[in-house]
Short mmCIF file of C-alpha atoms and ligand atoms in Angstrom, two decimals:
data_model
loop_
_atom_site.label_atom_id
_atom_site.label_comp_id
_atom_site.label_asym_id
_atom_site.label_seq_id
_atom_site.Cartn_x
_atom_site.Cartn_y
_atom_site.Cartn_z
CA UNK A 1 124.23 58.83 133.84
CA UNK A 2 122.55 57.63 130.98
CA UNK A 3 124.26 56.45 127.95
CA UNK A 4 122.28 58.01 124.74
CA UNK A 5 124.40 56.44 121.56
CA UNK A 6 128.27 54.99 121.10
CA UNK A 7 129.93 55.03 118.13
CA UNK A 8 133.47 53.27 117.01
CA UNK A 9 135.78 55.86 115.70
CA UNK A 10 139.30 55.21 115.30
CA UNK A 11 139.35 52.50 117.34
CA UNK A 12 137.72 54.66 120.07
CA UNK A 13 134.61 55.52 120.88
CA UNK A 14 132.62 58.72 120.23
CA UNK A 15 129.34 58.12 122.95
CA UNK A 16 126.80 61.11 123.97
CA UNK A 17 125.89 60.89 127.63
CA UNK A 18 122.32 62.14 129.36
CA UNK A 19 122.63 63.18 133.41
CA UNK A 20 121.04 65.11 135.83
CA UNK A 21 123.00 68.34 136.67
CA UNK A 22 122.50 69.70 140.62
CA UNK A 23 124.20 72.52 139.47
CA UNK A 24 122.48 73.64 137.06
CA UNK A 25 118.94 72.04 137.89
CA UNK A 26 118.36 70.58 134.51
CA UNK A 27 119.40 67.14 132.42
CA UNK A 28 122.18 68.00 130.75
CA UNK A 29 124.03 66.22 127.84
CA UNK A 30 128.07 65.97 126.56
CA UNK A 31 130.32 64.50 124.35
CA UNK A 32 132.89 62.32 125.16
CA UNK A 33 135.59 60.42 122.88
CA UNK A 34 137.33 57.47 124.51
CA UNK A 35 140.32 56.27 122.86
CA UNK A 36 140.71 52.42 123.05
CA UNK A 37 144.42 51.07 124.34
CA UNK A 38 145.38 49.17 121.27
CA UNK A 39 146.91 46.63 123.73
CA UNK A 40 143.83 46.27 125.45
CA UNK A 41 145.26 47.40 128.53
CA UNK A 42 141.93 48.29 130.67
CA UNK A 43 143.69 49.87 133.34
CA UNK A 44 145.21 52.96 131.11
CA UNK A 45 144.50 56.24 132.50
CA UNK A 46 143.79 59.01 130.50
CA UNK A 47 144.10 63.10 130.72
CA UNK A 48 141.11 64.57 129.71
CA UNK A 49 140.78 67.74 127.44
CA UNK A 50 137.47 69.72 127.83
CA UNK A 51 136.79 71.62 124.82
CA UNK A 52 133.85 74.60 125.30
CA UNK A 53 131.80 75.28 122.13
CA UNK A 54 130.35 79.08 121.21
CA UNK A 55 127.05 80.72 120.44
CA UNK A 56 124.63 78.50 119.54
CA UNK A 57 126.11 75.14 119.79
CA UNK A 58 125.31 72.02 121.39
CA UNK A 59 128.17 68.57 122.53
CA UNK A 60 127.41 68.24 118.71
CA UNK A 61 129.18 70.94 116.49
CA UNK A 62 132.51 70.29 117.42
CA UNK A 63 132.41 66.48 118.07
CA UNK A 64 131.17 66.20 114.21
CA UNK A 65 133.12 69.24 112.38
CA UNK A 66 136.80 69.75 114.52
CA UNK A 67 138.17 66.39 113.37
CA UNK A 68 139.55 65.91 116.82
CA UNK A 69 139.17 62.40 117.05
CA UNK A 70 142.20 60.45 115.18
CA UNK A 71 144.85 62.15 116.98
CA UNK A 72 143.02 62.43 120.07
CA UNK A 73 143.05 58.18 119.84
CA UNK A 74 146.79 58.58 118.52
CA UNK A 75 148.26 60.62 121.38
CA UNK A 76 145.59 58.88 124.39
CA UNK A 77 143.52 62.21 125.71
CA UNK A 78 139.47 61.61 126.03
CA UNK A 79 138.15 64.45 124.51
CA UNK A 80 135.03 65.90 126.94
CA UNK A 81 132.16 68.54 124.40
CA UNK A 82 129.96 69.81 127.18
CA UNK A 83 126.63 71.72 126.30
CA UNK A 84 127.11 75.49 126.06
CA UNK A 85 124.21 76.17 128.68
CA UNK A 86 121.64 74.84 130.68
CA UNK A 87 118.31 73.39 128.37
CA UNK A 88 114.87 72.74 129.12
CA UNK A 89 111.16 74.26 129.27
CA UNK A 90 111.43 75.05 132.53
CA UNK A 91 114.83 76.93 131.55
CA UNK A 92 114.77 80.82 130.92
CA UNK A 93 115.71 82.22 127.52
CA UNK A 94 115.55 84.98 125.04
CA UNK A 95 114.28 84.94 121.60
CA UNK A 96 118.23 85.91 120.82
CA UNK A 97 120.78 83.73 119.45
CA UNK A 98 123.54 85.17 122.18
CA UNK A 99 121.83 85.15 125.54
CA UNK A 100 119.99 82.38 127.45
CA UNK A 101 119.84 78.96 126.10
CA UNK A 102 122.92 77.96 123.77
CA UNK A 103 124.70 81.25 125.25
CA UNK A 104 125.66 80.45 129.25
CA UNK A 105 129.23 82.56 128.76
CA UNK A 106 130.42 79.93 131.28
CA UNK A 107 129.87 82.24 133.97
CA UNK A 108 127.24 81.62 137.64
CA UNK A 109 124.82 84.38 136.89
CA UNK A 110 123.39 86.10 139.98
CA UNK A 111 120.37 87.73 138.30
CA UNK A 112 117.09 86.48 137.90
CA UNK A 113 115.47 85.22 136.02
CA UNK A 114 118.93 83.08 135.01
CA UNK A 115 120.81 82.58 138.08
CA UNK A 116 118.47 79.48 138.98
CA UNK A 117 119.82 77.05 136.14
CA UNK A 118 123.23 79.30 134.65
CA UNK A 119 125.96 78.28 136.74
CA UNK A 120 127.97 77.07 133.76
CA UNK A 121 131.33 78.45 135.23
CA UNK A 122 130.63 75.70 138.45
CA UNK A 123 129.45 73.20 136.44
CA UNK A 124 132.81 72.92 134.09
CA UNK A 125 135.65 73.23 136.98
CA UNK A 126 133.35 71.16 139.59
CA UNK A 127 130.53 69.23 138.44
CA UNK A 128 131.40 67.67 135.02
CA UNK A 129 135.10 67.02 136.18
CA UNK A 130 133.72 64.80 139.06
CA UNK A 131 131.36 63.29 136.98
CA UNK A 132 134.03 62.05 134.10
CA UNK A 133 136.63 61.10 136.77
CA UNK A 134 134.07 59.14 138.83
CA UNK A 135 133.13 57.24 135.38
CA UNK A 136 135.74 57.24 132.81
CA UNK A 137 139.87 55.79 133.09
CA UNK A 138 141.43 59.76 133.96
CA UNK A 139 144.65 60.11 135.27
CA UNK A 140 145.04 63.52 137.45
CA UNK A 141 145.41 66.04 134.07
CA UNK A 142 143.14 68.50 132.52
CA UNK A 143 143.10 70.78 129.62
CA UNK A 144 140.62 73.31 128.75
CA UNK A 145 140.50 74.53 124.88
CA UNK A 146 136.97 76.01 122.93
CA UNK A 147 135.85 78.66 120.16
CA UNK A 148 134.90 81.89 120.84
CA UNK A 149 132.60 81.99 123.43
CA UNK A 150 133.64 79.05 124.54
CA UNK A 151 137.56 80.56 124.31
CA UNK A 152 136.44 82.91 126.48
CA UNK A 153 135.79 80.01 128.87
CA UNK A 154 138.24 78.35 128.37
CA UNK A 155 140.83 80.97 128.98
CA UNK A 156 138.63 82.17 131.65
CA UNK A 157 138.51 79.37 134.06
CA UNK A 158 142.43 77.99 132.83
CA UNK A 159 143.77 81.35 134.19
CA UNK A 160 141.33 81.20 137.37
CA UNK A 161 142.31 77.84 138.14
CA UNK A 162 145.90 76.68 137.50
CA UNK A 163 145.66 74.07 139.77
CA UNK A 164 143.31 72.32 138.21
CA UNK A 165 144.31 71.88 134.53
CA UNK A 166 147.88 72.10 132.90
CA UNK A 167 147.34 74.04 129.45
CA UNK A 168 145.08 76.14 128.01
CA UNK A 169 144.31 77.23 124.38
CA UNK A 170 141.52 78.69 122.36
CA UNK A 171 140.52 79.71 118.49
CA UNK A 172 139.21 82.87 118.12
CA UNK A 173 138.31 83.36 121.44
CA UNK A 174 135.99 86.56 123.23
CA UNK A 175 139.20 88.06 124.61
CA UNK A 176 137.75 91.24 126.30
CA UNK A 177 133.85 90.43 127.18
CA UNK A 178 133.79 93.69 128.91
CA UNK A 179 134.38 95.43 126.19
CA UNK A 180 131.98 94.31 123.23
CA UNK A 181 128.79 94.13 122.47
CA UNK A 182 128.22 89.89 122.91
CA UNK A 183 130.08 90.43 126.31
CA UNK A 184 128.18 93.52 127.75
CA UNK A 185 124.94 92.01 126.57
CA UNK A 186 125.49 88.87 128.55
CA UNK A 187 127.35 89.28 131.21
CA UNK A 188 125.24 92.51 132.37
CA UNK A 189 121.95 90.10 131.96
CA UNK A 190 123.88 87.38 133.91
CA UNK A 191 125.30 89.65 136.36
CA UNK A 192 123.92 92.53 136.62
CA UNK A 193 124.79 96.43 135.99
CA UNK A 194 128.03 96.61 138.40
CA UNK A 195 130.53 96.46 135.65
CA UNK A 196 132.96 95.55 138.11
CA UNK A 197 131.76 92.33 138.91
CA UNK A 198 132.00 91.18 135.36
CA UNK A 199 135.87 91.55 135.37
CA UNK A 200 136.12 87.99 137.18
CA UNK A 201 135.21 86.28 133.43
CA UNK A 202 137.34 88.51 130.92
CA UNK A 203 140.64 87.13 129.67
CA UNK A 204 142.39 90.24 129.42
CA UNK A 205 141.73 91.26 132.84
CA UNK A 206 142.48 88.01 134.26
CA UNK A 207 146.09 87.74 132.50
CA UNK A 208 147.17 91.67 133.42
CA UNK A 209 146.71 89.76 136.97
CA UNK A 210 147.70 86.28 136.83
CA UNK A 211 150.43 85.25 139.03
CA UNK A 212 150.79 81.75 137.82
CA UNK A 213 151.16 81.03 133.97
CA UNK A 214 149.85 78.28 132.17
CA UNK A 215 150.56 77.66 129.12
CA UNK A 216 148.24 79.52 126.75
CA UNK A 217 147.78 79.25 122.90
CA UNK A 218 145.68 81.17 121.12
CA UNK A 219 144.82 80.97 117.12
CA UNK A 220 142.84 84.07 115.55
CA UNK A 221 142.05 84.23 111.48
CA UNK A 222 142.60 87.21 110.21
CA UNK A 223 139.12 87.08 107.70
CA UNK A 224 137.57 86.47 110.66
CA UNK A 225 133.89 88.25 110.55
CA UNK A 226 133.63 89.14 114.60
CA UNK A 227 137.51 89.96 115.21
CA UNK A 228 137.23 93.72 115.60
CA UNK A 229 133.91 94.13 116.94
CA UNK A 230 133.82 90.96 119.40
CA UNK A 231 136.85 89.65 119.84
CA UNK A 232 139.70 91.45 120.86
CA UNK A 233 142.75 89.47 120.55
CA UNK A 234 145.13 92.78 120.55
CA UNK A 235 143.39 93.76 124.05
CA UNK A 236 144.75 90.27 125.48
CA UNK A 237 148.16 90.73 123.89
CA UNK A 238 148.47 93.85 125.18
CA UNK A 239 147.81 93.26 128.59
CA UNK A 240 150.15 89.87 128.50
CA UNK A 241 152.73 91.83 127.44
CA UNK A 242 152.42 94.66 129.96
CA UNK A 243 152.29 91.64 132.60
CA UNK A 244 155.10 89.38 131.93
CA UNK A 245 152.45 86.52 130.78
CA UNK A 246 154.45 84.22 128.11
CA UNK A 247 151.13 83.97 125.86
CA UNK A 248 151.32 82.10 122.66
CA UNK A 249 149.28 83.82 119.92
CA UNK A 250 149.23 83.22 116.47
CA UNK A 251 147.32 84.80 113.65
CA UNK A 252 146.32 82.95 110.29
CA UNK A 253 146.01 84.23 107.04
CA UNK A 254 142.47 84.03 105.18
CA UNK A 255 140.63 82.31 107.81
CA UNK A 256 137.42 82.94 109.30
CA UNK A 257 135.34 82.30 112.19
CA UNK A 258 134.17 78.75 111.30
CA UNK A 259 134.74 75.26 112.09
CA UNK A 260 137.16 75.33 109.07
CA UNK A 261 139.36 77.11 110.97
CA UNK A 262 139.03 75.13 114.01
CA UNK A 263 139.66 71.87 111.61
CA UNK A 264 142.49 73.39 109.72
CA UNK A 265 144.32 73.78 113.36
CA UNK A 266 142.95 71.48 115.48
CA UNK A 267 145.87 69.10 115.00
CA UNK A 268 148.48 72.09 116.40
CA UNK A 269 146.14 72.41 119.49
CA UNK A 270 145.96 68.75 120.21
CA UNK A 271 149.86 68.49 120.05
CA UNK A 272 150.32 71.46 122.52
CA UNK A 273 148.07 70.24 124.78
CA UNK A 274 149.81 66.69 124.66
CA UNK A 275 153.08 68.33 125.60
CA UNK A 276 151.97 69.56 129.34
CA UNK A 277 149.21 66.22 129.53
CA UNK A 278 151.02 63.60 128.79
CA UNK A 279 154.47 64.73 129.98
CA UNK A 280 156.00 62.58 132.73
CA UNK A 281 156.92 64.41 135.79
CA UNK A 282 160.28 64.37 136.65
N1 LIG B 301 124.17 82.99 114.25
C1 LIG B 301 125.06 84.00 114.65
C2 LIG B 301 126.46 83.49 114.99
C3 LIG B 301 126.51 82.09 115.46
C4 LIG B 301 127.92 81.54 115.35
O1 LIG B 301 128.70 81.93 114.49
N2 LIG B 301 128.26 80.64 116.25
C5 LIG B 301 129.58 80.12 116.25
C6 LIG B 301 130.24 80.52 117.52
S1 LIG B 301 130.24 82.29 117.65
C7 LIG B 301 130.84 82.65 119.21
O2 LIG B 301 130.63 82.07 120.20
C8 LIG B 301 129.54 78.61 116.09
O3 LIG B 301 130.41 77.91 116.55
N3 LIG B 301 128.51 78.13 115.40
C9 LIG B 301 128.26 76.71 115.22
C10 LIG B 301 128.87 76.08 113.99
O4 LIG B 301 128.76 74.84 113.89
O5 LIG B 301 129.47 76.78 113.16
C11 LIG B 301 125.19 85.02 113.57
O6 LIG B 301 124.68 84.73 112.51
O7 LIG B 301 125.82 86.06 113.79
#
């Protein structure tokens, strides 16, 4: 792992690491805040929240636009931005903003000519995980939040893997890939034309299902440019309901699709997180 720059931030650090993925047969890089133990206590463990970025974004957008980093220090969670998909020349892409590079939907495509380097879904439950554990000060707790597409993945591999992480949440999340245009475009590319095989990576499928709940919050604004076309948040309330599934979902006046939005709330998300991460089992 290669360290590419470190910066002090609230008495943290903010650092950008370089490595080279097996998984996904590329160098990849993340984001990673540490906070620093203000008594210097070097053997503090931390839970670690992963946050999963949408269309078009790199470890960068959310690491300099959410404002995550002062509470993140405040409460003690390292705050993990991985890339949104595999990079490189030797990578395929389209000329379009959502497929290929910068648009891996976070699931292990079977079709060629992607399912040689997109196998983002492994990568964020296995590889990264082992990676950050093997180098950072984690305790045993994980949270998975992200925008849009990257809500989608979030809520996507929180629901498939309960063991694994204790809370969930997403802003403006792809609630119903199967079912709009930025989901049928990808996930046919990445998986191919059997419809049913897609049903593994959408949120409202997965949560008509679920048999264990995590804790789920979701935040939608209501001036939100993609909300009826690509994002579906009535789909996944519907099918919670129908199912029993306790999901938290709130809608916000006036707000749109942007980082704003994520900034505006990003403090709310933190804290709910904190409440299933840092919480001392009895
Ligand atoms: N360029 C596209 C939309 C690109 C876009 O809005 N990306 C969002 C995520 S959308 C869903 O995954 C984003 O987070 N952009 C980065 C940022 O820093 O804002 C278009 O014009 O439609």
């Amino acid at each position: 792992m290669e360290l590419i720059n470190s910066t002090k931030a609230f008495d943290g650090l903010q650092q950008q690491y370089r490595h080279s993925s097996r998984l996904l047969n590329c160098p990849m890089v993340f984001s990673v805040f540490l906070p620093q133990d203000k008594e210097g206590d070097t053997i503090r463990k931390y839970p670690v929240l992963y946050w999963l970025s949408g269309l078009t974004c790199t470890d960068e957008n959310f690491s300099q636009k959410a404002g995550a980093q002062r509470l993140a220090a405040e409460l003690g969670i390292i705050l993990v931005v991985p890339d949104t998909s595999p990079r490189g020349d030797g990578v395929a892409d389209d000329s379009a903003y959502d497929l290929g590079q910068g648009a891996g939907f976070y699931v292990n495509a079977t079709q060629e000519p992607w399912r040689q380097h997109y196998r983002m879904y492994d990568y964020i439950v296995d590889e990264l995980p082992q990676l950050i554990e093997m180098h950072f000060p984690t305790n045993n707790r994980r949270g998975i939040f992200g925008h849009s597409m990257g809500g989608h993945g979030a809520l996507v591999i929180g629901m498939r893997n309960p063991q694994r992480y204790q809370s969930v949440s997403a802003f403006s999340p792809i609630c119903n890939p199967i079912a709009c245009p930025w989901g049928e475009k990808a996930l046919g590319a990445y998986l191919g034309a059997d419809a049913q095989s897609w049903e593994n990576y959408d949120a409202t499928v997965l949560i008509g299902r679920a048999v264990e709940h995590l804790p789920i919050l979701v935040s939608q604004g209501d001036q939100d440019q993609f909300l009826g076309k690509q994002l579906k948040p009535h789909a996944l309330q519907i099918a919670a309901e129908a199912s029993g599934y306790p999901l938290k979902l709130e809608h916000h006046q006036g707000y749109d699709h942007s980082y704003y939005f994520i900034a505006s709330f990003i403090e709310e998300h933190l804290r709910f997180h904190a409440d299933f991460l840092l919480k001392i089992d009895a």
